[in-house]
Amino acid sequence: MIVYLIPSLIQGQQVVYVVGGVVLAITALVLYLVHGFSLKTGAAIVGTLCGSAIAMIGALWSTDALRLTGITGDEDLVLSAVASQVKLSNLLIASMVIAGFGALNDVTVTQSSAVWELASANEKQTWRQLFFGGMRIGRDHIASSIYTIAFAYVGSALVTLMLIVAASPPLARLINDEVVAQELALIMVGSIALALSTPITTACAAWFAVKIAKSEAAPAT
């Protein structure tokens, strides 16, 4: 990440291609190395990549719709002065995708493993049974992961948020503040990506598990 991502963003390269390439490489490398080459891992990778794509779309849309500049502190202004080719809004988009990447990996791997365990317990289950069984487990995981992301974002910007609230601005001004809008966008983008990656992973894992069960049950010719 340090070798490629940061230098590429400093050079002002296209954020979609840079972050997309990093996410793809890290997802495949880390998950396959840690969890091994299997369809179970493949389902988690599909879910992670789809979730990251959703996060990227959400980041691009929210940055444009909310007109976020990425400038929320002195360090942003310093970076803009030192590296004038850097577009700070692109850094914000990259941070939205990367910030939730670890949580996405956690959710998708856990969800794929849960479906695999359900399939192992009863190999005669259909795709529909595995999917809804996995989603019953996934609902609780989604909620806890969203809480984790929300508290992490709020905690990282707690001092800044306290300063804004202490100034007692009108509600309309508070909501339109760049820092507040940015934190809300981070939470929403990460939460939506997590919520949608769970059914995607569950569907893929259930499909792979059913295919394996059918191939093992088929008579040898």
Backbone as JSON, one array per atom type, in Angstrom:
{
  "sequence": "MIVYLIPSLIQGQQVVYVVGGVVLAITALVLYLVHGFSLKTGAAIVGTLCGSAIAMIGALWSTDALRLTGITGDEDLVLSAVASQVKLSNLLIASMVIAGFGALNDVTVTQSSAVWELASANEKQTWRQLFFGGMRIGRDHIASSIYTIAFAYVGSALVTLMLIVAASPPLARLINDEVVAQELALIMVGSIALALSTPITTACAAWFAVKIAKSEAAPAT",
  "N": [[0.83, -1.2, 0.0], [1.9, 1.27, 0.86], [3.97, 1.46, -0.92], [2.77, 1.67, -3.45], [0.09, 2.85, -3.4], [0.09, 5.4, -1.95], [2.22, 6.95, -3.26], [1.07, 7.01, -5.85], [-1.34, 8.42, -5.48], [-0.28, 10.84, -4.64], [0.93, 11.65, -6.97], [-1.27, 12.34, -8.37], [-2.82, 10.53, -9.81], [-5.59, 8.69, -11.31], [-8.11, 8.12, -9.04], [-9.98, 6.03, -8.9], [-8.9, 3.88, -10.37], [-6.46, 3.5, -9.05], [-7.1, 2.97, -6.28], [-8.9, 0.88, -6.71], [-7.22, -1.07, -7.89], [-5.44, -1.56, -5.76], [-7.18, -2.55, -3.77], [-8.14, -4.88, -5.05], [-5.74, -6.37, -5.36], [-4.81, -6.66, -2.68], [-6.99, -7.95, -1.48], [-7.19, -10.46, -2.86], [-4.59, -11.49, -2.4], [-4.22, -11.46, 0.45], [-6.51, -12.84, 1.52], [-6.42, -15.34, 0.2], [-3.89, -16.25, 1.0], [-4.14, -16.34, 3.8], [-6.5, -17.82, 4.33], [-6.49, -19.87, 2.52], [-6.72, -21.58, -0.71], [-9.81, -21.91, -1.87], [-13.31, -22.52, -2.6], [-14.86, -21.41, -0.65], [-13.27, -19.31, 0.31], [-13.2, -17.95, -2.09], [-15.85, -17.05, -2.33], [-15.9, -15.19, -0.26], [-14.07, -13.35, -1.26], [-15.4, -12.43, -3.56], [-17.58, -11.15, -2.31], [-16.2, -9.18, -0.84], [-14.96, -7.65, -2.86], [-17.21, -6.76, -4.3], [-18.48, -5.28, -2.27], [-16.51, -3.32, -1.87], [-16.61, -2.07, -4.35], [-19.17, -1.0, -4.23], [-18.77, 0.77, -2.12], [-16.96, 2.5, -3.35], [-18.54, 3.62, -5.4], [-20.47, 4.87, -3.8], [-18.79, 6.67, -2.43], [-17.85, 8.3, -4.52], [-20.28, 9.4, -5.39], [-21.31, 10.69, -3.04], [-19.3, 12.53, -2.44], [-19.46, 14.22, -4.64], [-22.2, 15.0, -4.61], [-22.51, 16.18, -2.08], [-20.64, 18.08, -2.29], [-18.03, 17.89, -1.21], [-14.83, 18.9, -0.25], [-12.63, 17.79, 0.9], [-11.01, 19.19, 2.54], [-10.44, 19.7, 5.76], [-8.82, 20.43, 7.81], [-5.7, 21.9, 9.06], [-3.59, 20.29, 8.17], [-4.46, 19.32, 5.76], [-4.42, 21.58, 4.15], [-1.69, 22.12, 4.2], [-0.68, 19.84, 2.89], [-1.83, 20.27, 0.39], [-0.42, 22.51, -0.39], [2.22, 21.59, -0.43], [2.15, 19.42, -2.2], [0.9, 20.2, -4.93], [-0.38, 18.97, -7.04], [-2.03, 17.1, -6.01], [-5.34, 16.1, -5.57], [-7.53, 16.86, -3.17], [-10.11, 15.97, -2.73], [-10.07, 13.52, -4.0], [-8.43, 12.11, -2.27], [-10.13, 11.94, -0.11], [-12.14, 10.31, -1.18], [-10.64, 7.97, -1.55], [-10.02, 7.39, 1.12], [-12.56, 6.84, 2.14], [-13.16, 4.39, 0.94], [-11.0, 2.72, 1.71], [-11.1, 2.86, 4.49], [-13.24, 1.28, 5.37], [-12.46, -1.17, 4.5], [-11.14, -3.22, 5.96], [-13.14, -4.02, 7.76], [-14.98, -4.98, 5.92], [-13.64, -7.24, 4.92], [-13.64, -8.81, 7.24], [-16.41, -9.23, 7.69], [-17.24, -10.56, 5.32], [-15.63, -12.89, 5.21], [-16.37, -14.17, 7.61], [-19.09, -14.52, 7.11], [-19.11, -16.19, 4.85], [-17.88, -18.46, 5.95], [-19.82, -19.16, 7.84], [-21.99, -19.93, 6.24], [-20.83, -22.13, 5.01], [-20.52, -23.86, 7.18], [-23.18, -24.34, 7.8], [-23.92, -25.7, 5.5], [-22.31, -27.96, 5.74], [-23.44, -29.18, 7.94], [-25.85, -30.11, 6.99], [-26.03, -31.54, 4.09], [-27.99, -31.7, 2.2], [-29.4, -29.41, 1.92], [-31.05, -26.77, 0.16], [-30.18, -24.05, -2.13], [-31.7, -21.82, -1.43], [-32.44, -22.4, 1.25], [-29.92, -22.41, 2.48], [-29.13, -19.78, 1.96], [-31.03, -18.12, 3.34], [-30.68, -19.13, 5.89], [-28.02, -18.4, 6.34], [-28.31, -15.61, 6.22], [-29.8, -15.09, 8.49], [-27.89, -15.36, 10.42], [-26.17, -13.4, 9.5], [-27.49, -10.93, 9.87], [-27.17, -10.05, 12.54], [-24.43, -9.75, 12.55], [-24.03, -7.73, 10.68], [-25.2, -5.51, 12.0], [-23.54, -5.22, 14.31], [-21.09, -4.69, 13.09], [-21.56, -2.29, 11.75], [-22.0, -0.6, 13.94], [-19.41, -0.66, 14.97], [-17.9, 0.61, 12.95], [-19.12, 3.16, 12.92], [-18.58, 4.14, 15.55], [-15.8, 4.13, 15.44], [-15.21, 6.07, 13.47], [-16.39, 8.38, 14.62], [-14.93, 8.5, 17.0], [-12.34, 9.02, 16.03], [-12.57, 11.6, 15.12], [-13.36, 13.03, 17.29], [-12.48, 15.25, 18.91], [-12.53, 17.39, 17.1], [-15.26, 17.4, 16.4], [-16.34, 18.02, 18.9], [-15.4, 20.63, 19.26], [-16.81, 21.92, 17.24], [-19.5, 21.55, 18.05], [-19.4, 22.8, 20.54], [-19.26, 25.43, 19.83], [-21.84, 26.03, 19.38], [-23.48, 26.26, 16.91], [-26.2, 27.11, 14.62], [-28.6, 24.52, 13.77], [-28.87, 23.99, 11.0], [-26.52, 25.07, 9.99], [-24.69, 23.49, 11.33], [-25.13, 20.92, 10.27], [-24.36, 21.38, 7.67], [-21.69, 21.82, 7.9], [-18.36, 21.19, 6.86], [-16.72, 19.23, 8.11], [-18.54, 17.73, 9.69], [-20.33, 16.87, 7.69], [-18.57, 15.32, 6.2], [-17.88, 13.25, 8.0], [-20.39, 12.07, 8.38], [-20.84, 11.18, 5.78], [-18.76, 9.3, 5.52], [-19.56, 7.38, 7.43], [-22.06, 6.58, 6.38], [-21.42, 5.6, 3.8], [-19.65, 3.47, 4.41], [-21.35, 1.88, 5.98], [-23.46, 1.19, 4.22], [-22.05, -0.25, 2.27], [-21.14, -2.43, 3.82], [-23.61, -3.54, 4.62], [-24.72, -4.36, 2.17], [-22.8, -6.08, 1.17], [-23.02, -8.36, 2.67], [-25.43, -9.98, 1.97], [-24.62, -10.5, -0.66], [-22.23, -11.98, -0.38], [-23.26, -14.14, 1.08], [-25.07, -15.25, -0.77], [-23.3, -16.05, -2.84], [-21.63, -17.88, -1.45], [-23.52, -19.8, -0.67], [-24.35, -20.72, -3.17], [-21.94, -21.82, -4.2], [-21.53, -23.82, -2.27], [-23.75, -25.5, -2.63], [-23.27, -26.35, -5.25], [-20.92, -27.85, -4.87], [-21.89, -29.86, -3.18], [-23.68, -31.13, -4.9], [-21.95, -32.06, -6.9], [-20.39, -33.87, -5.47], [-22.32, -35.69, -4.78], [-23.08, -36.74, -7.17], [-23.1, -39.66, -9.22], [-20.22, -41.57, -10.02], [-18.81, -41.87, -13.28]],
  "CA": [[0.0, 0.0, 0.0], [2.78, 2.43, 0.96], [4.81, 1.49, -2.11], [2.01, 2.03, -4.66], [-1.09, 3.7, -3.21], [0.4, 6.77, -1.57], [2.89, 7.67, -4.36], [0.15, 7.21, -6.98], [-2.26, 9.51, -5.14], [0.5, 12.07, -4.62], [1.15, 12.02, -8.37], [-2.53, 12.79, -8.94], [-3.39, 9.53, -10.7], [-7.03, 8.46, -11.18], [-8.34, 7.45, -7.77], [-10.75, 4.79, -9.08], [-7.99, 2.83, -10.8], [-5.44, 3.28, -8.02], [-7.7, 2.3, -5.13], [-9.44, -0.39, -7.18], [-6.12, -2.02, -8.03], [-4.94, -1.91, -4.43], [-8.19, -3.4, -3.12], [-8.13, -6.18, -5.72], [-4.5, -7.09, -5.05], [-4.75, -7.02, -1.26], [-8.05, -8.93, -1.2], [-6.8, -11.78, -3.36], [-3.36, -11.94, -1.75], [-4.39, -11.71, 1.89], [-7.5, -13.88, 1.81], [-5.95, -16.65, -0.25], [-2.76, -16.67, 1.83], [-4.57, -16.6, 5.17], [-7.58, -18.8, 4.42], [-6.28, -20.96, 1.58], [-7.43, -21.55, -1.99], [-11.04, -22.7, -1.81], [-14.5, -21.79, -3.02], [-15.3, -20.63, 0.51], [-12.5, -18.06, 0.24], [-13.64, -17.26, -3.3], [-17.1, -16.34, -2.04], [-15.54, -14.02, 0.55], [-13.42, -12.39, -2.15], [-16.46, -11.82, -4.37], [-18.31, -10.23, -1.44], [-15.34, -8.04, -0.5], [-14.79, -6.8, -4.05], [-18.5, -6.1, -4.57], [-18.65, -4.27, -1.23], [-15.58, -2.22, -2.15], [-17.15, -1.35, -5.51], [-20.31, -0.22, -3.73], [-18.18, 1.87, -1.35], [-16.38, 3.45, -4.3], [-19.66, 4.34, -6.02], [-21.02, 5.75, -2.77], [-17.83, 7.74, -2.16], [-17.88, 9.23, -5.66], [-21.56, 10.12, -5.4], [-21.46, 11.57, -1.89], [-18.35, 13.63, -2.58], [-19.99, 15.15, -5.65], [-23.51, 15.52, -4.2], [-22.34, 17.04, -0.91], [-19.58, 19.05, -2.62], [-16.97, 17.78, -0.21], [-13.53, 19.26, -0.81], [-11.57, 17.04, 1.56], [-10.24, 20.11, 3.39], [-11.07, 19.81, 7.08], [-7.84, 20.82, 8.81], [-4.48, 22.55, 8.58], [-2.74, 19.35, 7.47], [-4.95, 19.23, 4.38], [-3.92, 22.77, 3.45], [-0.24, 21.94, 4.04], [-0.48, 18.86, 1.82], [-2.19, 20.91, -0.87], [0.65, 23.44, -0.74], [3.44, 20.83, -0.7], [1.92, 18.62, -3.41], [-0.22, 20.91, -5.55], [-1.07, 18.11, -8.0], [-2.94, 16.21, -5.27], [-6.71, 16.56, -5.43], [-7.9, 16.41, -1.83], [-11.36, 15.22, -2.8], [-9.69, 12.15, -4.34], [-7.94, 11.48, -1.04], [-11.32, 11.65, 0.68], [-12.76, 9.13, -1.8], [-9.79, 6.82, -1.22], [-10.16, 7.09, 2.55], [-13.87, 6.23, 2.36], [-13.1, 2.99, 0.51], [-10.01, 1.98, 2.49], [-11.46, 2.84, 5.91], [-14.13, 0.16, 5.66], [-11.97, -2.37, 3.83], [-10.88, -4.26, 6.95], [-14.43, -4.52, 8.25], [-15.56, -5.77, 4.83], [-12.98, -8.55, 4.94], [-14.12, -9.54, 8.42], [-17.8, -9.63, 7.49], [-17.39, -11.52, 4.22], [-15.02, -14.17, 5.59], [-17.22, -14.78, 8.62], [-20.35, -14.92, 6.5], [-18.85, -17.36, 4.01], [-17.64, -19.59, 6.84], [-21.09, -19.54, 8.46], [-22.76, -20.68, 5.23], [-20.16, -23.41, 4.82], [-20.85, -24.71, 8.32], [-24.58, -24.76, 7.62], [-23.94, -26.71, 4.43], [-21.69, -29.18, 6.25], [-24.36, -29.81, 8.88], [-26.9, -30.8, 6.22], [-25.62, -31.39, 2.69], [-29.17, -31.76, 1.33], [-30.08, -28.12, 1.9], [-31.08, -26.06, -1.12], [-29.57, -22.72, -2.1], [-32.6, -20.92, -0.69], [-32.32, -22.69, 2.67], [-28.61, -21.94, 2.93], [-29.08, -18.32, 1.9], [-31.79, -17.52, 4.43], [-30.02, -19.52, 7.13], [-26.86, -17.54, 6.49], [-28.72, -14.24, 6.47], [-30.21, -14.98, 9.89], [-26.64, -15.11, 11.15], [-25.57, -12.16, 9.01], [-28.16, -9.71, 10.35], [-26.51, -9.59, 13.77], [-23.07, -9.34, 12.21], [-24.13, -6.42, 10.02], [-25.47, -4.48, 13.01], [-22.36, -5.0, 15.15], [-20.03, -4.1, 12.27], [-21.91, -0.88, 11.52], [-21.69, 0.11, 15.19], [-17.96, -0.55, 15.07], [-17.45, 1.65, 12.01], [-19.62, 4.47, 13.37], [-17.83, 4.58, 16.73], [-14.41, 4.38, 15.04], [-15.15, 7.36, 12.79], [-16.69, 9.44, 15.58], [-13.8, 8.59, 17.92], [-11.17, 9.62, 15.37], [-12.82, 13.03, 14.92], [-14.1, 13.48, 18.47], [-12.08, 16.6, 19.34], [-13.04, 18.35, 16.11], [-16.71, 17.47, 16.54], [-16.62, 18.73, 20.15], [-15.17, 22.05, 19.02], [-17.92, 22.43, 16.42], [-20.71, 21.59, 18.87], [-19.2, 23.78, 21.6], [-19.52, 26.76, 19.27], [-23.3, 26.14, 19.35], [-24.01, 26.85, 15.67], [-27.56, 26.66, 14.27], [-28.63, 23.15, 13.27], [-28.63, 23.97, 9.55], [-25.09, 25.32, 9.77], [-23.96, 22.33, 11.85], [-25.26, 19.83, 9.31], [-23.64, 21.75, 6.45], [-20.26, 21.96, 8.16], [-17.58, 20.23, 6.07], [-16.26, 18.11, 8.95], [-19.71, 16.92, 10.04], [-20.8, 16.23, 6.46], [-17.6, 14.29, 5.81], [-18.02, 12.12, 8.91], [-21.66, 11.41, 8.05], [-20.64, 10.47, 4.51], [-17.92, 8.14, 5.81], [-20.37, 6.38, 8.12], [-23.09, 6.07, 5.49], [-20.8, 4.81, 2.73], [-19.17, 2.22, 4.99], [-22.49, 1.08, 6.44], [-24.17, 0.64, 3.06], [-21.19, -1.28, 1.67], [-21.2, -3.61, 4.69], [-24.95, -4.13, 4.59], [-24.98, -5.02, 0.88], [-21.83, -7.16, 0.93], [-23.43, -9.57, 3.4], [-26.24, -10.87, 1.13], [-23.85, -10.92, -1.84], [-21.35, -13.07, 0.06], [-24.1, -15.28, 1.45], [-25.59, -15.85, -2.0], [-22.2, -16.74, -3.52], [-21.21, -19.03, -0.65], [-24.57, -20.82, -0.76], [-24.31, -21.28, -4.52], [-20.76, -22.68, -4.28], [-21.73, -24.98, -1.4], [-24.73, -26.39, -3.29], [-22.59, -26.94, -6.4], [-20.01, -28.87, -4.37], [-22.7, -30.97, -2.68], [-24.22, -31.85, -6.06], [-20.86, -32.75, -7.59], [-19.99, -35.0, -4.65], [-23.41, -36.67, -4.76], [-23.26, -37.31, -8.51], [-22.43, -40.95, -9.36], [-19.03, -41.58, -10.88], [-19.04, -42.55, -14.56]],
  "C": [[0.87, 1.25, 0.0], [3.58, 2.59, -0.33], [4.06, 2.01, -3.33], [0.93, 3.07, -4.42], [-0.72, 5.16, -2.97], [1.15, 7.53, -2.67], [1.96, 7.96, -5.54], [-0.82, 8.35, -6.72], [-1.53, 10.85, -5.11], [0.75, 12.58, -6.04], [-0.13, 12.49, -9.06], [-3.16, 11.82, -9.91], [-4.87, 9.3, -10.38], [-7.32, 7.59, -9.96], [-9.07, 6.12, -7.93], [-9.82, 3.64, -9.44], [-6.97, 2.49, -9.72], [-6.01, 2.48, -6.85], [-8.27, 0.94, -5.53], [-8.36, -1.45, -7.33], [-5.57, -2.49, -6.71], [-5.9, -2.86, -3.72], [-8.19, -4.8, -3.73], [-6.91, -7.0, -5.34], [-4.46, -7.56, -3.6], [-5.79, -8.08, -0.93], [-7.63, -10.33, -1.62], [-5.59, -12.33, -2.61], [-3.59, -12.34, -0.31], [-5.35, -12.86, 2.15], [-7.04, -15.26, 1.37], [-4.78, -17.15, 0.59], [-3.21, -17.08, 3.23], [-5.55, -17.77, 5.24], [-7.47, -19.94, 3.41], [-7.11, -20.81, 0.31], [-8.63, -22.48, -1.91], [-12.19, -21.85, -2.31], [-15.06, -20.95, -1.87], [-14.58, -19.28, 0.54], [-12.92, -17.25, -0.98], [-14.91, -16.47, -3.09], [-16.83, -15.08, -1.21], [-14.89, -12.94, -0.3], [-14.45, -11.68, -3.02], [-17.23, -10.79, -3.55], [-17.5, -8.99, -1.11], [-15.19, -7.09, -1.68], [-16.08, -6.07, -4.41], [-18.77, -5.0, -3.54], [-17.75, -3.07, -1.45], [-16.05, -1.4, -3.34], [-18.33, -0.48, -5.1], [-19.81, 0.99, -2.94], [-17.6, 2.93, -2.27], [-17.47, 4.28, -4.97], [-20.27, 5.33, -5.03], [-20.11, 6.92, -2.46], [-17.83, 8.77, -3.27], [-19.15, 10.06, -5.65], [-21.65, 11.12, -4.26], [-20.51, 12.76, -1.96], [-18.85, 14.68, -3.56], [-21.29, 15.81, -5.16], [-23.39, 16.5, -3.03], [-21.29, 18.12, -1.12], [-18.49, 19.07, -1.57], [-15.62, 18.05, -0.88], [-12.4, 18.42, -0.25], [-10.71, 17.9, 2.46], [-10.98, 20.29, 4.71], [-10.09, 20.25, 8.16], [-6.61, 21.44, 8.18], [-3.61, 21.6, 7.77], [-3.16, 19.17, 6.01], [-4.43, 20.41, 3.55], [-2.42, 22.66, 3.21], [0.05, 20.97, 2.91], [-0.78, 19.47, 0.46], [-1.1, 21.86, -1.34], [1.93, 22.69, -1.14], [3.32, 20.04, -1.99], [0.69, 19.17, -4.12], [-1.0, 20.05, -6.54], [-2.07, 17.17, -7.33], [-4.32, 16.86, -5.2], [-7.26, 16.0, -4.13], [-9.23, 15.65, -1.82], [-11.11, 13.76, -3.19], [-9.16, 11.4, -3.13], [-9.12, 11.11, -0.14], [-12.02, 10.41, 0.14], [-11.97, 7.88, -1.45], [-9.95, 6.41, 0.23], [-11.5, 6.44, 2.86], [-13.86, 4.74, 2.02], [-12.19, 2.19, 1.43], [-10.42, 1.84, 3.95], [-12.34, 1.65, 6.26], [-13.66, -1.16, 5.1], [-11.73, -3.53, 4.81], [-12.16, -4.87, 7.48], [-15.12, -5.37, 7.19], [-14.96, -7.16, 4.79], [-13.5, -9.41, 6.08], [-15.53, -10.08, 8.19], [-17.92, -10.72, 6.43], [-16.79, -12.88, 4.56], [-15.88, -14.9, 6.61], [-18.52, -15.3, 8.01], [-20.18, -16.15, 5.62], [-18.62, -18.61, 4.86], [-18.93, -20.08, 7.48], [-21.94, -20.36, 7.49], [-22.14, -22.06, 5.02], [-20.46, -24.38, 5.96], [-22.28, -25.21, 8.24], [-24.69, -25.85, 6.57], [-23.35, -28.03, 4.91], [-22.62, -29.93, 7.2], [-25.46, -30.59, 8.16], [-26.63, -30.56, 4.74], [-26.8, -31.4, 1.72], [-29.91, -30.43, 1.26], [-30.0, -27.48, 0.5], [-30.38, -24.7, -0.98], [-30.41, -21.76, -1.26], [-32.48, -21.14, 0.81], [-30.99, -22.19, 3.23], [-28.54, -20.42, 2.97], [-29.8, -17.7, 3.09], [-31.24, -17.93, 5.8], [-28.8, -18.66, 7.4], [-27.23, -16.11, 6.81], [-29.24, -14.05, 7.89], [-29.0, -14.74, 10.78], [-26.08, -13.74, 10.78], [-26.2, -10.9, 9.54], [-27.48, -9.16, 11.6], [-25.1, -9.08, 13.47], [-23.06, -7.98, 11.53], [-24.28, -5.31, 11.06], [-24.22, -4.18, 13.83], [-21.23, -4.35, 14.36], [-20.3, -2.63, 11.99], [-21.65, -0.05, 12.77], [-20.2, 0.36, 15.29], [-17.43, 0.57, 14.18], [-17.87, 3.04, 12.49], [-18.81, 5.0, 14.55], [-16.38, 4.89, 16.37], [-14.28, 5.74, 14.37], [-15.38, 8.52, 13.75], [-15.52, 9.62, 16.54], [-12.6, 9.27, 17.3], [-11.33, 11.12, 15.18], [-13.5, 13.67, 16.13], [-13.76, 14.91, 18.87], [-12.64, 17.65, 18.39], [-14.55, 18.52, 16.23], [-17.1, 18.21, 17.82], [-16.44, 20.23, 19.98], [-16.32, 22.67, 18.23], [-19.18, 22.58, 17.26], [-20.6, 22.65, 19.96], [-19.45, 25.2, 21.12], [-21.0, 27.05, 19.15], [-23.84, 26.8, 18.08], [-25.45, 26.41, 15.46], [-27.5, 25.27, 13.64], [-28.31, 23.08, 11.78], [-27.16, 24.18, 9.24], [-24.26, 24.13, 10.23], [-23.96, 21.19, 10.84], [-24.44, 20.11, 8.05], [-22.15, 21.97, 6.67], [-19.5, 20.85, 7.44], [-17.17, 19.01, 6.88], [-17.42, 17.17, 9.27], [-20.22, 16.17, 8.82], [-19.87, 15.11, 6.03], [-17.73, 13.06, 6.7], [-19.31, 11.35, 8.63], [-21.53, 10.6, 6.76], [-19.81, 9.21, 4.71], [-18.74, 7.02, 6.44], [-21.39, 5.75, 7.17], [-22.51, 5.17, 4.4], [-20.33, 3.46, 3.26], [-20.3, 1.31, 5.41], [-23.23, 0.42, 5.28], [-23.35, -0.47, 2.4], [-21.21, -2.56, 2.5], [-22.54, -4.32, 4.58], [-25.2, -4.9, 3.29], [-24.0, -6.15, 0.6], [-22.24, -8.45, 1.6], [-24.33, -10.48, 2.56], [-25.51, -11.34, -0.12], [-22.95, -12.1, -1.49], [-22.14, -14.32, 0.38], [-24.62, -16.01, 0.22], [-24.5, -16.63, -2.73], [-21.78, -17.99, -2.77], [-22.24, -20.15, -0.73], [-24.55, -21.49, -2.12], [-23.13, -22.24, -4.68], [-20.96, -23.96, -3.47], [-22.69, -25.99, -2.02], [-24.08, -27.08, -4.48], [-21.65, -28.06, -5.96], [-20.78, -30.09, -3.9], [-23.25, -31.8, -3.84], [-23.14, -32.64, -6.78], [-20.39, -33.97, -6.81], [-21.05, -36.09, -4.63], [-23.6, -37.35, -6.11], [-22.5, -38.62, -8.63], [-21.26, -40.87, -10.33], [-19.33, -42.35, -12.15], [-17.76, -43.16, -15.08]]
}
